[in-house]
């Protein structure tokens, strides 16, 4: 495994020589500087704990401190000297770190599961030994590439949860919002690590996912146990290769799947392999008694076309066509159901529908609205969230950055900051000095331009120690994070 001091950008490797002489302390803050997402003005704090456990503790111990120093130095020099030149390949600072035997860093952060306002610092990082101020921002690249994704996905998932809860409150009786949205994004990610951390973020607000590794990720890093609690739920479901294996004899396929393969429980059947509306209007009437006789639910899954129109109906279609009514109304006409105490139609418990992908935040909201307008409970449909939603993002979706704001140079405290005149929107402007993070109503805000002692005077600072000198000092469980994010989970 590679030396962790090489897990950074090239330019970081020479900064220990470039800082002002006499620098003995550096303090930096991780901050979401802006939002590129509508109706998302707060970011969910999530994903720091796995980075600390996996990399700052296990990886550094195994691949740096526990390896012979000469191996570490030779590996470092081999790459840096050939890529950047001999001057850049200085290793005295790395030798000192190896001799020290631990990572002289302290990290303080708001509690995981907290929703933090844009521009409020979420994480503070500083050195605990005067010789290693250079190490603070050296870790920026390594940390950034591991934590922005779970934070971003957790924030987006929470927005879906807000929409679902709004319409559940309006239309659903005794519903479970946590089961309303499933994560189907794994195949669209660039790496397994990104997929599992993103899906873990989804699972703060929901329980449905197709990403099996997310369960192992949460068990390993967030103190949960699928044998003792609901970490995540999967749904038995077919795909097009299954349906195609029967050729176009869809009736035989459905009969076997419903009666023989899964005679009980939930089974989601992808239904648009050939003719989606034919399945609903011609095949399901033949299969009606088979479905109603099952102990469980058959879920009809659309996978192509406009999800809003497929689920809710297309007002521009011919009024005598199935497309005009849409899936939910067609299933109601065939299977019936009941009217709940809020006056909304609920499909018979043996039948339901899901649109298995392509449900953006905007489509989720529109489907919920149209179902409610037609008199249907929103719980009649499950929403599939795919890689467009969770992978089509960058670190700049919420403007995440780690920036230095405070230093001690030759024993004197200094406020340091960046404030580019060419940055007309103040997007890149950083805080100054030490920061105090506090709660005001539903908001998490901050006060900066503080000295170390002035910051220490605030005993209610929401930035609390989670890591110091190679050890985890505060640990969170999945249950605790879910409860903090959403008390109704």
Coordinates of C-alpha atoms in Angstrom, one line a residue:
X1 CA 0.0 0.0 0.0
X2 CA 1.2 3.5 -0.8
X3 CA 2.7 5.8 1.9
X4 CA -0.1 8.1 3.0
X5 CA 2.2 11.1 2.6
X6 CA 1.9 10.5 -1.1
X7 CA -1.9 10.6 -1.0
X8 CA -2.0 14.3 -1.8
X9 CA -1.5 16.8 -4.6
X10 CA 2.1 17.4 -5.7
X11 CA 2.1 21.0 -4.6
X12 CA 1.3 20.1 -1.0
X13 CA 4.7 18.3 -0.7
X14 CA 6.8 21.5 -0.7
X15 CA 4.6 23.7 1.5
X16 CA 6.5 22.8 4.7
X17 CA 9.4 24.8 3.1
X18 CA 7.2 27.6 2.0
X19 CA 5.2 28.6 5.1
X20 CA 6.4 31.8 6.9
X21 CA 9.3 31.1 9.2
X22 CA 8.4 30.5 12.8
X23 CA 5.0 28.9 12.1
X24 CA 4.2 26.6 15.0
X25 CA 0.4 26.3 14.7
X26 CA -2.1 26.4 11.8
X27 CA -5.9 26.1 12.1
X28 CA -8.1 25.4 9.1
X29 CA -11.9 25.0 8.7
X30 CA -13.9 22.8 6.4
X31 CA -16.9 24.8 5.1
X32 CA -19.7 24.5 2.6
X33 CA -19.3 27.9 0.9
X34 CA -22.3 27.9 -1.3
X35 CA -25.2 25.8 -2.7
X36 CA -25.9 24.9 -6.3
X37 CA -29.1 23.1 -5.3
X38 CA -32.5 24.7 -5.1
X39 CA -34.1 24.6 -1.6
X40 CA -30.9 23.1 0.0
X41 CA -29.4 25.8 2.2
X42 CA -28.0 23.5 4.8
X43 CA -25.5 20.6 4.5
X44 CA -25.7 17.3 6.5
X45 CA -22.6 16.6 8.5
X46 CA -21.7 13.0 7.6
X47 CA -18.8 10.8 6.6
X48 CA -15.9 12.2 8.7
X49 CA -15.9 9.2 11.1
X50 CA -15.1 6.6 8.4
X51 CA -12.2 8.8 7.1
X52 CA -10.8 9.0 10.6
X53 CA -11.1 5.3 11.4
X54 CA -10.0 4.0 8.0
X55 CA -7.3 6.4 7.0
X56 CA -6.1 8.7 9.8
X57 CA -5.9 5.7 12.2
X58 CA -5.7 2.3 10.5
X59 CA -4.1 3.4 7.2
X60 CA -1.5 5.7 8.8
X61 CA -0.5 3.1 11.4
X62 CA -0.2 0.2 8.9
X63 CA 1.4 2.1 6.0
X64 CA 3.4 4.7 7.7
X65 CA 4.2 4.4 11.4
X66 CA 4.5 0.6 11.4
X67 CA 6.7 0.5 8.3
X68 CA 10.5 0.9 8.4
X69 CA 11.4 4.5 8.1
X70 CA 14.0 3.8 5.3
X71 CA 11.2 2.2 3.2
X72 CA 9.0 5.2 3.7
X73 CA 11.7 7.7 2.8
X74 CA 12.9 5.7 -0.2
X75 CA 9.4 5.4 -1.6
X76 CA 8.7 9.1 -1.1
X77 CA 12.0 10.3 -2.6
X78 CA 11.7 8.0 -5.6
X79 CA 8.4 9.7 -6.8
X80 CA 8.9 13.3 -5.6
X81 CA 12.5 13.7 -6.9
X82 CA 11.7 12.4 -10.3
X83 CA 8.4 14.3 -10.7
X84 CA 9.4 17.6 -9.0
X85 CA 13.2 17.6 -8.6
X86 CA 15.6 17.1 -5.8
X87 CA 14.9 20.3 -3.9
X88 CA 11.2 19.3 -3.6
X89 CA 12.2 15.8 -2.3
X90 CA 13.2 17.0 1.1
X91 CA 12.2 14.4 3.7
X92 CA 13.4 15.8 7.1
X93 CA 9.8 16.7 8.1
X94 CA 8.6 13.2 7.2
X95 CA 11.4 11.5 9.1
X96 CA 10.4 13.6 12.2
X97 CA 6.8 12.6 11.8
X98 CA 7.7 8.9 11.6
X99 CA 10.0 9.3 14.7
X100 CA 7.1 10.9 16.6
X101 CA 5.0 7.7 16.1
X102 CA 1.5 9.2 15.9
X103 CA -0.4 11.8 13.9
X104 CA -0.1 15.1 15.8
X105 CA -3.5 16.4 14.7
X106 CA -6.7 17.4 16.5
X107 CA -10.0 17.5 14.7
X108 CA -13.1 19.1 16.1
X109 CA -16.4 18.9 14.3
X110 CA -20.2 19.4 14.6
X111 CA -22.0 16.2 15.5
X112 CA -22.7 13.9 12.6
X113 CA -26.3 14.1 11.5
X114 CA -26.4 17.9 12.1
X115 CA -27.6 20.1 9.3
X116 CA -25.2 23.0 9.0
X117 CA -26.0 26.3 7.3
X118 CA -24.1 27.2 4.2
X119 CA -20.9 29.2 5.0
X120 CA -20.8 27.8 8.6
X121 CA -17.6 25.8 9.4
X122 CA -18.3 22.1 10.0
X123 CA -14.8 20.8 10.8
X124 CA -11.8 22.4 12.5
X125 CA -8.3 20.9 12.1
X126 CA -5.1 21.9 13.8
X127 CA -1.7 20.5 14.8
X128 CA -1.0 19.5 18.4
X129 CA 2.8 19.6 18.1
X130 CA 4.7 22.8 17.1
X131 CA 6.9 21.0 14.6
X132 CA 4.0 19.9 12.4
X133 CA 1.9 22.9 11.5
X134 CA 2.6 21.9 7.9
X135 CA 0.6 18.7 8.3
X136 CA -2.7 20.5 8.8
X137 CA -3.4 21.5 5.2
X138 CA -1.2 18.7 3.8
X139 CA -4.2 16.5 4.7
X140 CA -6.7 18.6 2.8
X141 CA -6.7 16.7 -0.5
X142 CA -6.8 13.3 1.2
X143 CA -9.7 14.4 3.4
X144 CA -11.6 16.3 0.9
X145 CA -11.8 13.5 -1.7
X146 CA -13.3 11.2 0.9
X147 CA -15.9 13.3 2.8
X148 CA -17.5 15.6 0.2
X149 CA -19.5 12.7 -1.4
X150 CA -21.2 11.3 1.7
X151 CA -22.1 14.8 2.9
X152 CA -23.5 15.8 -0.5
X153 CA -25.6 12.6 -0.9
X154 CA -26.8 12.8 2.7
X155 CA -27.9 16.4 2.1
X156 CA -29.7 15.5 -1.2
X157 CA -31.4 12.5 0.5
X158 CA -32.7 14.7 3.2
X159 CA -34.3 17.0 0.7
X160 CA -36.2 14.0 -0.7
X161 CA -37.2 13.1 2.8
X162 CA -38.6 16.6 3.4
X163 CA -40.8 16.3 0.2
X164 CA -41.9 12.8 1.2
X165 CA -42.8 13.8 4.8
X166 CA -44.8 16.8 3.5
X167 CA -47.0 14.7 1.3
X168 CA -47.2 11.8 3.8
X169 CA -48.5 14.2 6.4
X170 CA -51.1 15.4 3.8
X171 CA -52.2 12.1 2.3
X172 CA -51.0 9.0 4.2
X173 CA -52.3 7.3 7.3
X174 CA -49.7 5.5 9.5
X175 CA -47.2 5.5 6.7
X176 CA -43.4 4.9 6.8
X177 CA -41.6 7.7 5.0
X178 CA -38.3 5.9 5.5
X179 CA -39.4 3.3 3.0
X180 CA -40.5 5.7 0.3
X181 CA -37.2 6.2 -1.6
X182 CA -34.7 3.5 -2.7
X183 CA -31.1 4.1 -3.8
X184 CA -30.3 2.5 -7.1
X185 CA -27.2 4.5 -7.9
X186 CA -24.3 2.1 -7.4
X187 CA -23.7 1.1 -11.0
X188 CA -23.3 4.8 -12.0
X189 CA -20.4 5.5 -9.5
X190 CA -16.8 5.7 -10.4
X191 CA -15.7 3.5 -7.5
X192 CA -17.0 1.1 -4.9
X193 CA -15.9 3.4 -2.1
X194 CA -17.8 6.3 -3.6
X195 CA -20.9 4.2 -4.0
X196 CA -21.0 2.8 -0.5
X197 CA -20.3 6.1 1.2
X198 CA -23.0 7.8 -0.9
X199 CA -25.5 5.1 -0.3
X200 CA -24.7 5.4 3.4
X201 CA -25.7 9.1 3.2
X202 CA -28.9 8.1 1.6
X203 CA -29.6 5.6 4.4
X204 CA -29.6 8.4 7.0
X205 CA -33.0 9.5 5.6
X206 CA -34.3 6.2 4.1
X207 CA -34.0 2.5 4.6
X208 CA -34.2 1.3 0.9
X209 CA -31.1 0.6 -1.1
X210 CA -29.8 -1.7 -3.8
X211 CA -26.2 -1.1 -2.6
X212 CA -25.3 -4.0 -0.4
X213 CA -21.8 -2.7 0.5
X214 CA -23.4 0.3 2.2
X215 CA -24.6 -2.0 5.0
X216 CA -21.1 -3.3 5.6
X217 CA -19.7 0.2 5.5
X218 CA -22.2 1.4 8.1
X219 CA -21.6 -1.6 10.3
X220 CA -17.9 -1.1 10.2
X221 CA -17.8 2.6 10.7
X222 CA -21.0 3.6 12.5
X223 CA -21.6 0.9 15.2
X224 CA -24.7 -0.7 13.8
X225 CA -25.7 -4.4 13.3
X226 CA -28.2 -5.5 10.7
X227 CA -29.0 -8.5 12.9
X228 CA -30.3 -6.2 15.7
X229 CA -31.6 -3.1 13.9
X230 CA -32.8 -1.9 10.5
X231 CA -29.7 -0.7 8.7
X232 CA -31.0 -1.1 5.2
X233 CA -33.7 -3.0 3.2
X234 CA -33.5 -4.5 -0.2
X235 CA -36.4 -5.6 -2.4
X236 CA -36.6 -8.8 -4.5
X237 CA -36.9 -7.5 -8.0
X238 CA -36.5 -8.7 -11.6
X239 CA -34.5 -6.9 -14.3
X240 CA -34.8 -6.9 -18.1
X241 CA -32.5 -9.9 -18.6
X242 CA -34.9 -12.0 -16.4
X243 CA -38.0 -10.8 -18.4
X244 CA -36.3 -11.2 -21.7
X245 CA -35.3 -14.8 -20.9
X246 CA -39.0 -15.7 -21.3
X247 CA -39.1 -14.1 -24.8
X248 CA -42.4 -12.2 -25.3
X249 CA -44.5 -14.7 -23.4
X250 CA -44.9 -12.3 -20.6
X251 CA -48.0 -14.0 -19.1
X252 CA -46.1 -17.2 -18.5
X253 CA -43.2 -15.1 -17.0
X254 CA -45.5 -13.3 -14.6
X255 CA -47.4 -16.4 -13.6
X256 CA -44.2 -18.3 -12.7
X257 CA -42.7 -15.4 -10.9
X258 CA -45.8 -14.6 -8.9
X259 CA -46.9 -18.2 -8.1
X260 CA -43.7 -20.3 -8.0
X261 CA -40.6 -18.2 -7.6
X262 CA -42.0 -15.7 -5.0
X263 CA -45.3 -17.0 -3.8
X264 CA -45.1 -14.8 -0.7
X265 CA -43.7 -11.4 0.2
X266 CA -42.8 -8.4 -1.9
X267 CA -41.7 -8.9 -5.5
X268 CA -41.0 -6.0 -7.8
X269 CA -41.4 -6.8 -11.5
X270 CA -39.9 -4.6 -14.2
X271 CA -42.8 -4.3 -16.6
X272 CA -41.8 -2.2 -19.6
X273 CA -39.5 -4.7 -21.4
X274 CA -42.0 -4.8 -24.3
X275 CA -45.3 -3.0 -23.7
X276 CA -45.9 -1.5 -20.3
X277 CA -49.5 -0.5 -20.8
X278 CA -50.4 -3.9 -22.2
X279 CA -49.0 -5.5 -19.0
X280 CA -51.3 -3.4 -16.9
X281 CA -54.4 -3.5 -19.0
X282 CA -54.3 -7.0 -20.4
X283 CA -52.0 -9.2 -18.4
X284 CA -52.8 -8.0 -14.8
X285 CA -56.5 -8.6 -15.2
X286 CA -55.7 -12.3 -16.0
X287 CA -53.4 -12.4 -13.0
X288 CA -55.6 -10.5 -10.7
X289 CA -56.7 -13.5 -8.5
X290 CA -53.2 -14.8 -8.4
X291 CA -52.0 -11.5 -7.0
X292 CA -54.9 -11.1 -4.6
X293 CA -54.4 -14.6 -3.3
X294 CA -50.7 -14.0 -2.5
X295 CA -49.5 -13.2 1.0
X296 CA -47.5 -10.2 -0.1
X297 CA -47.3 -7.4 -2.6
X298 CA -46.5 -7.3 -6.3
X299 CA -44.9 -4.1 -7.3
X300 CA -45.2 -3.0 -10.9
X301 CA -42.1 -1.2 -12.0
X302 CA -41.8 1.3 -14.8
X303 CA -38.3 1.9 -16.2
X304 CA -38.7 4.1 -19.3
X305 CA -40.6 7.2 -20.3
X306 CA -41.4 10.3 -18.3
X307 CA -41.8 9.1 -14.7
X308 CA -44.4 11.7 -13.8
X309 CA -46.6 10.8 -16.7
X310 CA -46.0 7.0 -16.3
X311 CA -47.1 7.1 -12.6
X312 CA -49.7 9.9 -12.6
X313 CA -51.0 10.0 -16.1
X314 CA -50.5 12.1 -19.2
X315 CA -53.1 14.8 -19.8
X316 CA -52.0 15.2 -23.4
X317 CA -52.6 11.6 -24.2
X318 CA -55.9 10.3 -25.6
X319 CA -58.5 10.2 -22.9
X320 CA -59.4 6.6 -23.7
X321 CA -55.8 5.5 -23.4
X322 CA -54.1 3.9 -20.4
X323 CA -51.4 6.5 -20.7
X324 CA -54.0 9.2 -19.9
X325 CA -54.8 7.6 -16.5
X326 CA -51.3 6.5 -15.5
X327 CA -50.2 3.5 -13.4
X328 CA -51.7 4.3 -10.0
X329 CA -55.1 5.1 -11.4
X330 CA -55.1 2.0 -13.6
X331 CA -54.2 -0.2 -10.7
X332 CA -56.9 1.4 -8.6
X333 CA -59.5 0.7 -11.3
X334 CA -58.4 -3.0 -11.5
X335 CA -57.6 -3.9 -7.8
X336 CA -59.4 -1.2 -5.9
X337 CA -58.5 -0.5 -2.3
X338 CA -59.7 1.8 0.5
X339 CA -60.1 5.4 1.4
X340 CA -58.0 6.4 4.4
X341 CA -59.0 8.7 7.2
X342 CA -57.5 11.7 5.4
X343 CA -59.7 11.0 2.4
X344 CA -57.1 9.6 0.0
X345 CA -57.2 6.4 -2.0
X346 CA -54.9 3.6 -1.0
X347 CA -54.3 0.7 -3.3
X348 CA -55.2 -2.9 -2.2
X349 CA -52.2 -4.1 -0.1
X350 CA -51.4 -6.8 -2.7
X351 CA -50.4 -4.3 -5.4
X352 CA -48.2 -1.3 -5.7
X353 CA -45.9 0.6 -8.1
X354 CA -42.4 1.9 -8.3
X355 CA -40.5 4.0 -10.8
X356 CA -37.1 2.5 -10.5
X357 CA -34.8 5.2 -11.6
X358 CA -34.6 8.8 -12.8
X359 CA -36.6 10.3 -10.0
X360 CA -35.0 13.7 -9.5
X361 CA -35.9 16.0 -6.6
X362 CA -38.2 17.9 -8.9
X363 CA -39.9 14.8 -10.3
X364 CA -40.4 13.4 -6.8
X365 CA -42.2 16.6 -5.8
X366 CA -44.3 16.7 -9.0
X367 CA -45.3 13.1 -8.7
X368 CA -46.3 13.6 -5.1
X369 CA -48.3 16.7 -6.0
X370 CA -50.1 15.1 -8.9
X371 CA -51.0 12.0 -6.9
X372 CA -52.4 14.1 -4.1
X373 CA -54.3 16.2 -6.6
X374 CA -55.9 13.0 -8.1
X375 CA -56.9 11.9 -4.6
X376 CA -54.3 9.2 -4.1
X377 CA -52.1 8.7 -1.1
X378 CA -48.4 9.2 -1.9
X379 CA -47.6 5.8 -0.3
X380 CA -49.0 4.1 -3.4
X381 CA -45.7 4.7 -5.2
X382 CA -42.1 4.0 -4.3
X383 CA -39.4 6.3 -5.8
X384 CA -36.1 5.0 -7.2
X385 CA -33.2 7.4 -6.9
X386 CA -30.3 6.7 -9.4
X387 CA -26.8 7.8 -10.2
X388 CA -28.0 11.0 -11.9
X389 CA -29.0 12.3 -8.5
X390 CA -26.2 11.0 -6.4
X391 CA -23.3 10.8 -8.8
X392 CA -23.9 13.9 -10.9
X393 CA -22.3 16.1 -8.3
X394 CA -18.9 17.5 -7.5
X395 CA -17.1 19.0 -4.5
X396 CA -18.4 22.4 -5.7
X397 CA -22.1 21.3 -5.5
X398 CA -21.9 22.8 -2.0
X399 CA -18.6 24.6 -2.4
X400 CA -16.7 22.5 0.1
X401 CA -13.1 23.6 1.0
X402 CA -10.6 23.4 3.8
X403 CA -9.0 26.8 4.3
X404 CA -6.5 28.1 6.9
X405 CA -7.8 31.0 9.0
X406 CA -5.5 31.2 12.1
X407 CA -1.8 30.8 12.7
X408 CA 0.8 31.2 15.4
X409 CA 4.1 32.6 14.0
X410 CA 7.0 33.3 16.3
X411 CA 4.6 33.0 19.3
X412 CA 2.2 35.6 17.9
X413 CA -1.4 34.8 16.9
X414 CA -2.4 35.9 13.4
X415 CA -5.7 35.9 11.6
X416 CA -5.1 34.6 8.1
X417 CA -7.7 34.5 5.3
X418 CA -8.4 34.7 1.6
X419 CA -10.6 37.3 0.1
X420 CA -10.0 37.6 -3.7
X421 CA -11.1 40.9 -5.2
X422 CA -12.0 39.1 -8.4
X423 CA -14.4 36.8 -6.5
X424 CA -17.4 39.0 -6.9
X425 CA -19.8 36.6 -5.2
X426 CA -17.6 36.2 -2.1
X427 CA -17.7 32.5 -2.9
X428 CA -14.1 32.0 -2.0
X429 CA -13.8 34.3 1.0
X430 CA -12.8 32.4 4.1
X431 CA -13.3 33.0 7.8
X432 CA -10.7 34.8 9.8
X433 CA -9.1 33.6 13.0
X434 CA -10.7 31.0 15.3
X435 CA -14.4 30.2 14.9
X436 CA -17.2 29.6 17.4
X437 CA -20.1 27.6 16.0
X438 CA -23.5 27.8 17.7
X439 CA -27.1 27.1 17.3
X440 CA -29.7 29.8 16.9
X441 CA -33.2 28.3 16.5
X442 CA -33.0 25.9 13.6
X443 CA -29.8 27.4 12.3
X444 CA -26.2 26.6 12.9
X445 CA -24.2 29.8 12.7
X446 CA -20.7 31.0 13.5
X447 CA -18.6 33.8 14.8
X448 CA -15.0 34.2 13.7
X449 CA -12.1 36.6 14.3
X450 CA -11.5 35.1 17.7
X451 CA -8.2 34.4 19.4
X452 CA -7.6 30.9 20.8
X453 CA -8.5 32.1 24.3
X454 CA -11.6 33.9 23.1
X455 CA -12.8 30.8 21.3
X456 CA -12.1 28.6 24.4
X457 CA -14.3 30.9 26.5
X458 CA -17.4 29.6 24.5
X459 CA -18.1 26.4 26.4
X460 CA -21.1 25.6 24.1
X461 CA -19.1 25.5 20.9
X462 CA -20.6 22.9 18.6
X463 CA -17.2 22.0 17.3
X464 CA -16.3 19.1 19.6
X465 CA -13.2 17.0 19.6
X466 CA -13.5 13.8 17.5
X467 CA -9.8 12.9 16.9
X468 CA -6.6 13.7 18.7
X469 CA -3.0 12.4 18.4
X470 CA -3.9 9.3 16.4
X471 CA -7.0 8.3 18.4
X472 CA -10.8 8.7 18.0
X473 CA -12.2 10.7 20.9
X474 CA -15.9 10.7 20.0
X475 CA -17.8 8.0 18.1
X476 CA -21.3 8.1 16.6
X477 CA -23.7 5.3 15.8
X478 CA -26.0 5.1 12.8
X479 CA -29.0 5.2 15.2
X480 CA -27.8 8.3 16.9
X481 CA -27.1 10.1 13.6
X482 CA -30.5 9.2 12.2
X483 CA -32.3 10.4 15.3
X484 CA -30.4 13.7 15.3
X485 CA -31.1 14.3 11.6
X486 CA -34.8 13.2 11.8
X487 CA -36.4 12.7 15.1
X488 CA -39.3 10.7 13.4
X489 CA -37.0 8.0 11.9

